[in-house]
Coordinates of C-alpha atoms in Angstrom, one line a residue:
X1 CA 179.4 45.4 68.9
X2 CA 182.2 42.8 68.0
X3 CA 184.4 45.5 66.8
X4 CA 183.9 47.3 70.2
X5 CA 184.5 44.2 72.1
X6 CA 187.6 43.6 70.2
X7 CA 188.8 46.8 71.5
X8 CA 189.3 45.1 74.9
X9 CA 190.4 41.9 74.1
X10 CA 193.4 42.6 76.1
X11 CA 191.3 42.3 79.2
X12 CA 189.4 39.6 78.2
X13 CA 192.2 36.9 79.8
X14 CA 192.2 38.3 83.4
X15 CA 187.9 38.6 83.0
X16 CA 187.8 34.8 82.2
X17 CA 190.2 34.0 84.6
X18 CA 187.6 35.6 87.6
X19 CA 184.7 33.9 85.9
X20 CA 186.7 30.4 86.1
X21 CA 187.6 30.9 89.4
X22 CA 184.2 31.6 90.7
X23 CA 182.8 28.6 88.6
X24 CA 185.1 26.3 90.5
X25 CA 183.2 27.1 93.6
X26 CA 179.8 27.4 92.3
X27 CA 180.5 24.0 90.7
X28 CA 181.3 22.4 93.8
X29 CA 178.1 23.6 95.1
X30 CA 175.5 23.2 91.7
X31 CA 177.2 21.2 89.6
X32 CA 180.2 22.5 86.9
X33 CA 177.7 22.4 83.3
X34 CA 174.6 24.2 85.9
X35 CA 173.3 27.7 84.7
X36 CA 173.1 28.7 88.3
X37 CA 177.2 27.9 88.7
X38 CA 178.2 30.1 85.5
X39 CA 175.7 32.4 86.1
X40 CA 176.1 33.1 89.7
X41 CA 180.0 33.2 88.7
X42 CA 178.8 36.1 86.0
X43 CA 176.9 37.8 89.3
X44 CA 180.2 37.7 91.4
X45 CA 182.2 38.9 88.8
X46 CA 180.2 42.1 88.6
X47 CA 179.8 42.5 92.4
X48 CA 184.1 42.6 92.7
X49 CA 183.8 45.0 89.9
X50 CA 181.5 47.5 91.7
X51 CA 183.0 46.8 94.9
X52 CA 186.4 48.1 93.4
X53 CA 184.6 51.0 91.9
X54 CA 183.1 52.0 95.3
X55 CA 186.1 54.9 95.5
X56 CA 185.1 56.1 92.1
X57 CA 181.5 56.4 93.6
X58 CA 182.2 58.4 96.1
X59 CA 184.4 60.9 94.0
X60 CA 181.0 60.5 91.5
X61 CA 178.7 61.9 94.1
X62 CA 181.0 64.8 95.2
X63 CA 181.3 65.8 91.8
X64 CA 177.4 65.9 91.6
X65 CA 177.2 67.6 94.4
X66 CA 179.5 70.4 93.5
X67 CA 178.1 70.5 89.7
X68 CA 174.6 71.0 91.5
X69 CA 176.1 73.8 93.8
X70 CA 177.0 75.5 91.1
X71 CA 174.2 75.5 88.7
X72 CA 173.2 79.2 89.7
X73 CA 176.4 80.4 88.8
X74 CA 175.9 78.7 85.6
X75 CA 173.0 79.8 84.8
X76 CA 174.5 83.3 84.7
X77 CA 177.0 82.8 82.8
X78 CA 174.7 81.4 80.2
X79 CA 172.5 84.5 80.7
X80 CA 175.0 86.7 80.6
X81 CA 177.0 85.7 77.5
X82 CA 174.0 84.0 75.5
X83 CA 175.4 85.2 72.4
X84 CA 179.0 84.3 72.2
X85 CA 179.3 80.9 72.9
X86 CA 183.2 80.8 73.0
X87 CA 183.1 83.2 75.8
X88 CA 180.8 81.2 77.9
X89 CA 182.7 78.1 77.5
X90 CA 185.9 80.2 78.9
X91 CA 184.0 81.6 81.8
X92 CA 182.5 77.5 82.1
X93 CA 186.4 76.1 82.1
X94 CA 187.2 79.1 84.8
X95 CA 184.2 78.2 87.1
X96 CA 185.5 74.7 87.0
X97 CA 188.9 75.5 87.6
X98 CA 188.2 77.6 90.1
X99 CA 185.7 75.4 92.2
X100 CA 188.1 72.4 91.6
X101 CA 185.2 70.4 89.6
X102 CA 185.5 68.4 86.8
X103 CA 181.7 67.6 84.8
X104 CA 183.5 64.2 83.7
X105 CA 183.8 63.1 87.2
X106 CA 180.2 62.0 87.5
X107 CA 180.5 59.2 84.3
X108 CA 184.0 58.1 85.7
X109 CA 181.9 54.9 87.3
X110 CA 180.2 53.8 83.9
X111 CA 183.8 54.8 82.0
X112 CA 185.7 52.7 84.6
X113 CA 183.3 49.3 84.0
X114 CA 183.0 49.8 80.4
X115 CA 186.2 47.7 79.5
X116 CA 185.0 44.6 81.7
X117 CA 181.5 45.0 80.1
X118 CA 182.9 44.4 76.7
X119 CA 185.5 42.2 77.9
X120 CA 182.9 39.6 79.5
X121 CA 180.8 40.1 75.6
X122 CA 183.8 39.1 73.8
X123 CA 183.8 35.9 76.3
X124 CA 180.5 34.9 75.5
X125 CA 180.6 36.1 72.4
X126 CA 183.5 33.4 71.6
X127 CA 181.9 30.4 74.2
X128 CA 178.8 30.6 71.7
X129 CA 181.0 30.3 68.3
X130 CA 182.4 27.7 69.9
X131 CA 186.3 29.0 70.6
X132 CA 187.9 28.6 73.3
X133 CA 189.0 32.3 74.7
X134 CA 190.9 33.6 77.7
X135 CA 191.9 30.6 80.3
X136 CA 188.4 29.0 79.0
X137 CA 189.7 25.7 77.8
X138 CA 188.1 22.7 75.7
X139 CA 186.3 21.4 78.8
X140 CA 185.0 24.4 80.7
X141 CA 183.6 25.5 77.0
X142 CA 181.7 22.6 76.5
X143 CA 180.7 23.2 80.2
X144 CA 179.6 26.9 79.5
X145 CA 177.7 25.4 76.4
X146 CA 175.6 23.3 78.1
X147 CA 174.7 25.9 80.9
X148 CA 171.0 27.1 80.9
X149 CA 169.1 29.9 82.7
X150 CA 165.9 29.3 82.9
X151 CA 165.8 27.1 79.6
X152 CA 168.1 29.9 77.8
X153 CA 171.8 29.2 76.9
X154 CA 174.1 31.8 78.5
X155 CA 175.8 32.6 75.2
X156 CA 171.9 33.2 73.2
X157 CA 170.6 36.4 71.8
X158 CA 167.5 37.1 70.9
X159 CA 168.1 37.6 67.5
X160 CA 169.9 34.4 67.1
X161 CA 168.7 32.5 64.6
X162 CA 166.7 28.7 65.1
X163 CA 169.6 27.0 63.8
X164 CA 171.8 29.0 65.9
X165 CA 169.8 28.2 69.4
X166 CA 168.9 24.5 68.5
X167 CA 173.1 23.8 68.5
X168 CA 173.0 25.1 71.9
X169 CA 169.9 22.4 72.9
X170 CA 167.3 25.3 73.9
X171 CA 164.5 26.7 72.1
X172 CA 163.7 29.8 70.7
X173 CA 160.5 30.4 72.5
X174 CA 162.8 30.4 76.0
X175 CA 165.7 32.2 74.7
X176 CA 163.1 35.0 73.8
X177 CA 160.8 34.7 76.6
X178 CA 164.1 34.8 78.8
X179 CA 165.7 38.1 77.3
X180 CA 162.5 40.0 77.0
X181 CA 161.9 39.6 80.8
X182 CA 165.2 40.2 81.4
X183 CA 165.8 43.6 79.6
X184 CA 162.6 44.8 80.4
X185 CA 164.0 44.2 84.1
X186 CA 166.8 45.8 83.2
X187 CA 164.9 48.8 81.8
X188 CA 162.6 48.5 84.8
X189 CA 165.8 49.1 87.4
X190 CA 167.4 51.5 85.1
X191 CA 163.6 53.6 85.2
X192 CA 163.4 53.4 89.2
X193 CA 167.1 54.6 89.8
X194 CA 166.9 57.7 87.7
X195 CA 163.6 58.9 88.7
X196 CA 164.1 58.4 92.4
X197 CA 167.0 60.5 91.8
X198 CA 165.1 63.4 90.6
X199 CA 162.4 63.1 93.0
X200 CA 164.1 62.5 96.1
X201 CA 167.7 63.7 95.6
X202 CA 167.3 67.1 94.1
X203 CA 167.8 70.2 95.4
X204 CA 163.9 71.3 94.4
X205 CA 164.5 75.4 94.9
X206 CA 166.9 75.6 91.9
X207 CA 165.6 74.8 88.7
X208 CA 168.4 74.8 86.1
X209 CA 168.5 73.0 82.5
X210 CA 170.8 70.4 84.3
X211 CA 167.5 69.0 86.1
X212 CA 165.7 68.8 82.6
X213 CA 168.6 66.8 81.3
X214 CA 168.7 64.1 84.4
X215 CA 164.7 64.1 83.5
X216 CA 165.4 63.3 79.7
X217 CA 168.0 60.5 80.9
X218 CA 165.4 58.6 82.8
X219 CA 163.3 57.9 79.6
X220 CA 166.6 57.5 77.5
X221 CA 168.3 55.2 79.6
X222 CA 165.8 52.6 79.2
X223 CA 164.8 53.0 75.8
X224 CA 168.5 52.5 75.1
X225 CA 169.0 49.1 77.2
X226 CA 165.8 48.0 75.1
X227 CA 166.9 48.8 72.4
X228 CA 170.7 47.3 72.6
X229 CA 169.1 44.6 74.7
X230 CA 168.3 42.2 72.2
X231 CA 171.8 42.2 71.2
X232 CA 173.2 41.3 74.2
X233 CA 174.4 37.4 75.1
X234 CA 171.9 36.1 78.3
X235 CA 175.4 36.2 80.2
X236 CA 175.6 40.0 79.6
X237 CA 171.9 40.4 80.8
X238 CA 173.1 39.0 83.5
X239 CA 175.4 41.3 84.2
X240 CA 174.1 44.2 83.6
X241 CA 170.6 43.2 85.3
X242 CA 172.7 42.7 88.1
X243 CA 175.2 46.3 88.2
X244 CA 171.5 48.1 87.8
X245 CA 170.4 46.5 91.0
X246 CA 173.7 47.3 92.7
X247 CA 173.1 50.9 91.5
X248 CA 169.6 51.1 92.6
X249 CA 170.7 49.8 95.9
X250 CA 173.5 51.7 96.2
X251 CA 172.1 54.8 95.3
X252 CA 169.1 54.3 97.6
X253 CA 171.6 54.1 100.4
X254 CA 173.2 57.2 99.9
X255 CA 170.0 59.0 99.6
X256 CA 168.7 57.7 103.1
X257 CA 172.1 58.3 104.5
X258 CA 174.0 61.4 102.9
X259 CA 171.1 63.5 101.0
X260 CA 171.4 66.6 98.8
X261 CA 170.7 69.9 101.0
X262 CA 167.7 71.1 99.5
X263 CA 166.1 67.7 98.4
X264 CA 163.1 65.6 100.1
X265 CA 165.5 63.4 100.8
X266 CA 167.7 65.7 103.6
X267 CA 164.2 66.8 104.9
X268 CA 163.0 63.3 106.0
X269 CA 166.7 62.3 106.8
X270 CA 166.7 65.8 109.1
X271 CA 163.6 64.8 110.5
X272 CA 164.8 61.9 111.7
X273 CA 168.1 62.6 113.2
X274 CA 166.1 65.1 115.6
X275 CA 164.2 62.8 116.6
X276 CA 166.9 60.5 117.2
X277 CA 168.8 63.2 118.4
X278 CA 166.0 64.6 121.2
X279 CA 165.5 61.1 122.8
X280 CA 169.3 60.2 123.4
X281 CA 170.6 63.6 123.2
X282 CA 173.6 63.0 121.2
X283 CA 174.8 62.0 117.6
X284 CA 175.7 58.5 117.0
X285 CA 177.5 58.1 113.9
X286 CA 180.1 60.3 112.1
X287 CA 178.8 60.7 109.1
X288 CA 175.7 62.2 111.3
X289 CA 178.6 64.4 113.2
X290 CA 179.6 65.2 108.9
X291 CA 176.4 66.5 108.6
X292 CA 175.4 68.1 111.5
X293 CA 178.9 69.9 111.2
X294 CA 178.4 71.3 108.0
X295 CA 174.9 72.8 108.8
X296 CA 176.2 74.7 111.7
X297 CA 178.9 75.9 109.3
X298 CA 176.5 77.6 107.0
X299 CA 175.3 79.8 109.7
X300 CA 172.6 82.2 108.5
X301 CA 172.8 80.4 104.6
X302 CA 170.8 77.7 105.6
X303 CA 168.4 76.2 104.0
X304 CA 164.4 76.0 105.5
X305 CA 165.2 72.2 106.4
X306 CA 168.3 72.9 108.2
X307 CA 166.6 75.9 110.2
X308 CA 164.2 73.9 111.2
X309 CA 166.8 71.3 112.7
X310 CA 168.4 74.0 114.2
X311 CA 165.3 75.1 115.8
X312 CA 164.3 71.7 116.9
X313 CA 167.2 70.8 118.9
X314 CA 166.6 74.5 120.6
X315 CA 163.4 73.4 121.3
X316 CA 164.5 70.3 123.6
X317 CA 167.1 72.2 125.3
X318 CA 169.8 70.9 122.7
X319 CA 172.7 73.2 120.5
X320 CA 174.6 71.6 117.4
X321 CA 178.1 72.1 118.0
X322 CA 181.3 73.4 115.4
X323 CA 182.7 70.2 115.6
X324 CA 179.5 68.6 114.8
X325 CA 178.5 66.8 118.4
X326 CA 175.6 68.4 120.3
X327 CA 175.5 69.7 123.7
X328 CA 172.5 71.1 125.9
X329 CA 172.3 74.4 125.9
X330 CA 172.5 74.9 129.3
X331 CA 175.9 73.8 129.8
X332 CA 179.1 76.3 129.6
X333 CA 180.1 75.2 126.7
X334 CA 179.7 77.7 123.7
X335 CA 177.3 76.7 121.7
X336 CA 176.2 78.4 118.1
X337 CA 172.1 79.6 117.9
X338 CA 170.7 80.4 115.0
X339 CA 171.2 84.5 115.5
X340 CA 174.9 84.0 115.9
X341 CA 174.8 84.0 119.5
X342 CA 176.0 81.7 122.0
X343 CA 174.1 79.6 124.4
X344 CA 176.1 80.8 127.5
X345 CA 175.6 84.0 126.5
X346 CA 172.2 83.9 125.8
X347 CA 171.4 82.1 129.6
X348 CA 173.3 85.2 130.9
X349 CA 171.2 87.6 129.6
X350 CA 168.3 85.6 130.4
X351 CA 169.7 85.9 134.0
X352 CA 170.2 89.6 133.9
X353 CA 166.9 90.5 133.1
X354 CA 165.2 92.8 136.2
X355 CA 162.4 91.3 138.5
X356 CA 159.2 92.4 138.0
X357 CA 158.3 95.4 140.6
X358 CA 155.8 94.5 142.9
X359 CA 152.6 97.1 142.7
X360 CA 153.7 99.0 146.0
X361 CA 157.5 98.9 144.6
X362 CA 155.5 100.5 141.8
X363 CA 153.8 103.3 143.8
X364 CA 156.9 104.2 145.8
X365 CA 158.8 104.7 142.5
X366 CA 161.3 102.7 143.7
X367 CA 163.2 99.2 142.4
X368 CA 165.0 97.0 144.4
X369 CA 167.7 95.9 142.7
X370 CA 169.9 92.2 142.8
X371 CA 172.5 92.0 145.8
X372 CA 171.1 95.9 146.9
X373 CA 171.4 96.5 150.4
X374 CA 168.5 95.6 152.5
X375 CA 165.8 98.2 154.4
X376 CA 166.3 99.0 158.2
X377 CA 165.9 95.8 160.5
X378 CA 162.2 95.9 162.0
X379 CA 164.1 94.5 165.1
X380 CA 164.7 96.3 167.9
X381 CA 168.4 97.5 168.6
X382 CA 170.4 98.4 171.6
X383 CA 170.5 102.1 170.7
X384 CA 167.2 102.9 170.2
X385 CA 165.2 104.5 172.9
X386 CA 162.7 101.8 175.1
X387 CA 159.6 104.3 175.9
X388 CA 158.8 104.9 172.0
X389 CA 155.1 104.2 171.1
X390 CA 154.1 102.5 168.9
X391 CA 152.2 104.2 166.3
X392 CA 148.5 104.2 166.5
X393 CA 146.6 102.1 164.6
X394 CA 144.9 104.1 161.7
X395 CA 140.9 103.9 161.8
X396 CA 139.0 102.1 158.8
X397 CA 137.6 104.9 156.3
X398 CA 134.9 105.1 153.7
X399 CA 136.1 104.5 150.3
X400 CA 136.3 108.5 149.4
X401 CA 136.3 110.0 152.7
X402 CA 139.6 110.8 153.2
X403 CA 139.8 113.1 150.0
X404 CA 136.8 114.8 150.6
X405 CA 137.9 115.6 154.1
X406 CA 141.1 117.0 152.4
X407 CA 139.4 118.8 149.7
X408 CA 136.9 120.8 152.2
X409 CA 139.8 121.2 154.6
X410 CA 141.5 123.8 151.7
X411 CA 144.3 121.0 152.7
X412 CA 146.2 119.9 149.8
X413 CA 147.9 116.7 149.2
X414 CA 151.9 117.3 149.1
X415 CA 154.0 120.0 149.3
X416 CA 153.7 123.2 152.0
X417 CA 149.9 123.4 153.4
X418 CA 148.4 126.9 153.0
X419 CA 147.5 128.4 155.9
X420 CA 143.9 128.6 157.2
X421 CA 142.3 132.1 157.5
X422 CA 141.0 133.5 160.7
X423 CA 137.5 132.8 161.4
X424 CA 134.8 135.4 161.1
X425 CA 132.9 135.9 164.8

């Protein structure tokens, strides 16, 4: 571990330099030779190193993304040329190249922090031989020695030896107690942020060998910090406790906020924006407006949580827009349904649709139709002669009588009557 940290030594001045700068203000505060101002200067140190990373998270979780869009197609190509190996690796690069991924681009955050990692263990490594390293001077060494978390130096190890941790003035019953509960933390933090990765952020209706490999990770991970764990200085628990909580915290984040299509995650995160959605009928962030945009975009390659979004917001009068706003569906503007119709047209041909015929409109065999020219006024006009009649009103009948007074009549219903024959005298 020295040799590695030696590696970055050239880093090691601006690293001490950060830490000396936030101990100046945690010392004003808790006192310069206090574990909390060295180790709270530790803690700041790593939160300007993730917030400086936060661009190469972002690219991190595109890159997963695209690497989990394409797992079918990889999984193909691993059928299909099975047994030549060299083929498949050209038809890997080609998928790559073509899609514009890189498989590097998801380790580029752990790559990029790597240097101040080993840069801060050289640090401590030299404040607990005793050199002075860095801008670390005579005065803020003696400082760092004295520092204690929790009873534990910030330069121990657990592995230290008695004499080692008695020239520091702590014990080795704290130093142990101290970095078990620490990596075991660290372990703990490590555990939770990998598995609620593969439970919540995965698309679930593709299984591919890249989703056994993010399942071995989440027992290696923290069998590793364990392992390296009780080689580490307190300080660089410290810091990496503290990255694992940022990456828990940040990863939770993104899962409530930008989920993987496919995953439990996007449903509950779908679920929510329609109901958001439904009660103040319209979308309130962009990133919401990024979202809802790119499910209208997919059109009939939706997944079953995005038709049922789709369907919601039909069901409360709504429609999801190209440019990712939503509209009601009533209103001119065009709006996408999940057949590939519009909403205006969709209204029209509601509108179109022919009245149901009344049961005499049925017996005449005729339909009215929209904007057809009404029957002849019942009113009287000017024209029309004043002695006419007026019909006489027809006598009740018997259920029946009528037809049987045709039927014995010879009389027949429509058409030309036959004649009667002359009657016999």
């Amino acid at each position: 571990m020295d040799t590695i940290a030696s590696l970055f030594s050239f880093i090691t001045t601006p690293v001490s330099w950060v830490i000396v700068q936030f101990h100046t203000v945690f010392g004003a505060i808790f006192g310069p030779n206090t574990g909390w101002a060295w180790g709270l200067s530790i803690v700041s140190l790593v939160i300007l190193i993730r917030i400086c990373l936060i661009p190469l998270f972002v690219k991190q979780i595109k890159a997963t993304r695209a690497m989990q869009t394409l797992q079918p197609e990889m999984k193909k190509i691993q059928e299909r040329y099975k047994n030549d190996k060299q083929r498949q690796s050209e038809e890997m690069m080609k998928l790559y190249k073509e899609s514009g991924t890189n498989p590097l681009s998801s380790c580029l955050p752990i790559l990029a922090q790597s240097p101040f990692f080993f840069a801060l263990y050289h640090v401590l490594n030299g404040i607990a031989s005793g050199q002075t390293i860095g801008v670390i001077n005579q005065s803020l060494l003696e400082s760092a020695r004295q520092a204690h978390i929790f009873g534990a130096p910030l330069a121990a190890k657990f592995k230290d030896s008695a004499d080692t941790i008695h020239a520091l003035n702590a014990s080795v019953t704290d130093v142990r107690i101290v970095t078990v509960v620490m990596i075991v933390m660290m372990s703990a933090s490590q555990f939770y942020t990998q598995r609620q990765l593969m439970t919540k952020n995965v698309d679930t209706t593709v299984k591919t060998p890249f989703m056994q490999q993010q399942k071995m990770l989440m027992y290696v991970f923290p069998i590793m910090f364990a392992v390296f764990g009780i080689n580490f200085p307190v300080g660089v628990l410290i810091y990496w406790l503290t990255t694992n909580v940022w990456t828990m915290g940040q990863q939770m984040y993104v899962i409530h906020n930008n989920p993987t299509p496919g995953s439990k995650a996007q449903a509950a995160y779908l679920e929510r924006l329609t109901k958001h959605v439904t009660q103040h009928g319209k979308v309130r962030r962009r990133s919401e407006k990024t979202i809802v945009k790119a499910i209208v975009a997919k059109g009939r390659d939706r997944n079953e949580f995005e038709r049922k979004f789709i369907n919601g917001l039909t069901k409360a009068g709504l429609a999801a827009q190209t440019d990712g706003t939503v509209v009601n569906s009533e209103s001119p503007v065009l709006a996408q349904a999940e057949d590939g119709t519009t909403a205006a047209t969709a209204t029209a041909a509601r509108r179109q649709q022919p009245k149901r015929q009344t049961k005499a409109q049925r017996q005449s065999g005729t339909t009215k139709q929209p904007g057809e020219a009404e029957g002849p006024s019942l009113e009287k006009s000017d024209d029309e002669p004043q002695d006419v009649k007026p019909a006489a009103a027809k006598q009740p009948q018997k259920p029946g009588s009528g037809t049987r007074s045709k039927a014995q009549s010879g009389q027949r219903k429509g058409g030309p009557q036959r004649p009667k024959s002359p009657s016999k005298k």
